[in-house]
Amino acid sequence: MIRAEKCRLIYNEGTCALETFDLEINRGENVLIVGPSGSGKTSLLKLVMGMAYPTEGKFAVLGQNISKDQSKAIRKLRTQIGPIFQDFRLLSGRSVLDNVVLGMRFLSFSQSEMKVSATEAIERVGLGHKIHHDIDRLSWGECQRVAIARAISRKPKLIVADEPTGNLDEENAINVLKLLTSLSDSETTVLITTHATHLVKHVNATKVLTMNNGIERCVAMHEEL
Amino acid sequence: MKNFKNTLYYISEVKTILKINGLSTLLSLASLVLIFFVTLLTLTGWWLSHEVIQGIKSEAEVSVYFKKDLNSYALDALKESIEKIEGVNLVTFVTQDEAYEAMASILGEEAKVLNHFNENPFEAYFEIGITLEHRQSVLEAINSLQNVASIRDNREILDTLERISRFIMIIALVLSIAVGVTTFIITSHIIREGVNAHRDQINTLQLLGAPNRFIRMPFLMEGTLISVMSGVFSVMLYFLFIMAMRPMVSGVFPFWPLINMHAITQTIGAVVIFSSMILGGVASVFGLNQISEM
Ligand SMILES: Nc1ncnc2c1ncn2[C@@H]1O[C@H](COP(=O)(O)OP(=O)(O)O)[C@@H](O)[C@H]1O
Ligand SMILES: [Mg+2]
């Protein structure tokens, strides 16, 4: 699913965001990526999304190499990923349903399949009653759930969520983490980053990646606890 | 079905994009309509001048003046030799008096200037109708005849008209190119503005894996639509203009009824609309090229 070999990420102006690391994440895993701000969590997800390329070594997602000369194939790879961005990247001036459907229009769904899958996803995140509401009239938490609905409606092989706990209070943060981890199954892998280290024990993940200027350690969930 | 499932979405996107820069789009459209309109008129001017020349050419006539003091035998002989030349259709003898009358009728009111002459200033001549393709050889053959004093044909007028026509053609060409370039610049600029206003949306779609064709389609449609609308509006304006002008111009040339104005305006209109569509499409693709990879 995700495989990195002697991978290293240095940004253009010289910041080393990820020190050399190896990594293997398998299908159906549920991985928590934890670490303080600036430790490289988002950078790791950028590699996964093909928004950044490894400076050294190899990084592959679903068998697709992440490198500059692969931009066309990477665009294709992204159709199998359900991203939940830190700032959600929803389109303002449009309804909840429009936002979710827009993420599916260029995939192989028919018109009616799109409608069904979008509605199911919106109901799953508990926004069924606001399906036709304008995005601009929703709260931060509601927008986050729209972003989650957009990700899962696409029926992706990989779901990535960047800092979904954001500035939520503890109860809501745990709820959203539980919702996200519940999305993994034998076909679907889930990656979640968070700086809220103390919440890890409330969540049921298969692996925990601890970050500090790169991946410090990667252990199975039961070892972490 | 799959290929059409996004048609409505594309259309609603086009509406959204158009609304963002509504006023500037409207102004661009208006200026495009105007320059298209001027081009339409110039193209029409060129075509008409061409038709007028054809009209004049088709009734090519040559006046042949002969040496003074020829007796009637010599005149008949001369007439006969002219008639034998290949390409000569009809030879008519025009007497001094007829020549006078002809000029008087051309001058109309101004004919009184002719009263200043004590005697008829005009000479008798042969009026010869010739077929166009033989013009050169006929003129040479007549020239070589013994008793011919001089030949006057309408070549000079034709030459002048042809020079004017070429001039209009050059203006029409230059204008067409200028219009093409302007349309290109304006359309791709509109597209660029639209792309800039939608940068976030475009980036998001790229991150969700949307193919370029999906991302670009609404912009391509927008650019083509604006350009085609300019073409169509200017052609409508042009048709109205031509209809209003027709009563004023008809009758200027004797062969005017022979000119098929419908064919001219419709052909030019169709060409302009078609070109505006192609231009709009190409310009949009050009404007879209600045979308960077995310
Ligand atoms: N686009 C970028 N250009 C240069 N440096 C960056 C960029 N993005 C992040 N960094 C740097 O890389 C390091 C890791 O950042 P990031 O991956 O965002 O960490 P986190 O998500 O864990 O807070 C930080 O030092 C940050 O300043
Ligand atoms: Mg981050």
Coordinates of C-alpha atoms and ligand atoms in Angstrom, one line a residue, chain A residues 11-13 15-17 35-44 46 86 162-163, ligand 1:
Chain A
Y11 CA 12.3 21.3 0.8
N12 CA 13.7 23.6 -1.8
E13 CA 15.2 26.2 0.5
T15 CA 14.6 22.6 5.4
C16 CA 14.8 18.9 6.0
A17 CA 11.3 17.9 6.9
G35 CA 4.2 14.3 16.8
P36 CA 4.5 18.0 17.7
S37 CA 3.9 20.8 15.3
G38 CA 6.7 21.0 12.7
S39 CA 7.7 17.3 13.1
G40 CA 6.8 16.5 9.5
K41 CA 3.4 14.9 9.7
T42 CA 1.9 17.0 6.9
S43 CA 5.0 16.5 4.8
L44 CA 4.6 12.8 5.0
K46 CA 2.2 15.4 1.0
Q86 CA -6.4 20.4 7.3
D162 CA -4.5 15.8 8.3
E163 CA -5.0 17.1 11.9
Ligands
LIG1 N1 6.4 24.1 1.7 C1 7.4 24.1 2.6 N2 8.6 24.7 2.3 C2 9.6 24.7 3.2 N3 9.5 24.1 4.4 C3 8.4 23.6 4.8 C4 7.3 23.5 3.9 N4 6.2 22.9 4.5 C5 6.7 22.5 5.7 N5 8.0 22.9 5.9 C6 8.9 22.7 7.0 O1 9.0 21.3 7.2 C7 8.9 21.0 8.5 C8 7.8 20.0 8.8 O2 6.6 20.6 8.5 P1 5.2 19.9 8.5 O3 5.3 18.7 7.7 O4 4.1 20.9 8.1 O5 5.0 19.5 10.0 P2 3.7 19.2 10.9 O6 2.6 18.9 9.9 O7 4.1 18.0 11.7 O8 3.4 20.3 11.7 C9 8.7 22.3 9.3 O9 10.0 22.7 9.8 C10 8.2 23.2 8.3 O10 8.6 24.5 8.6

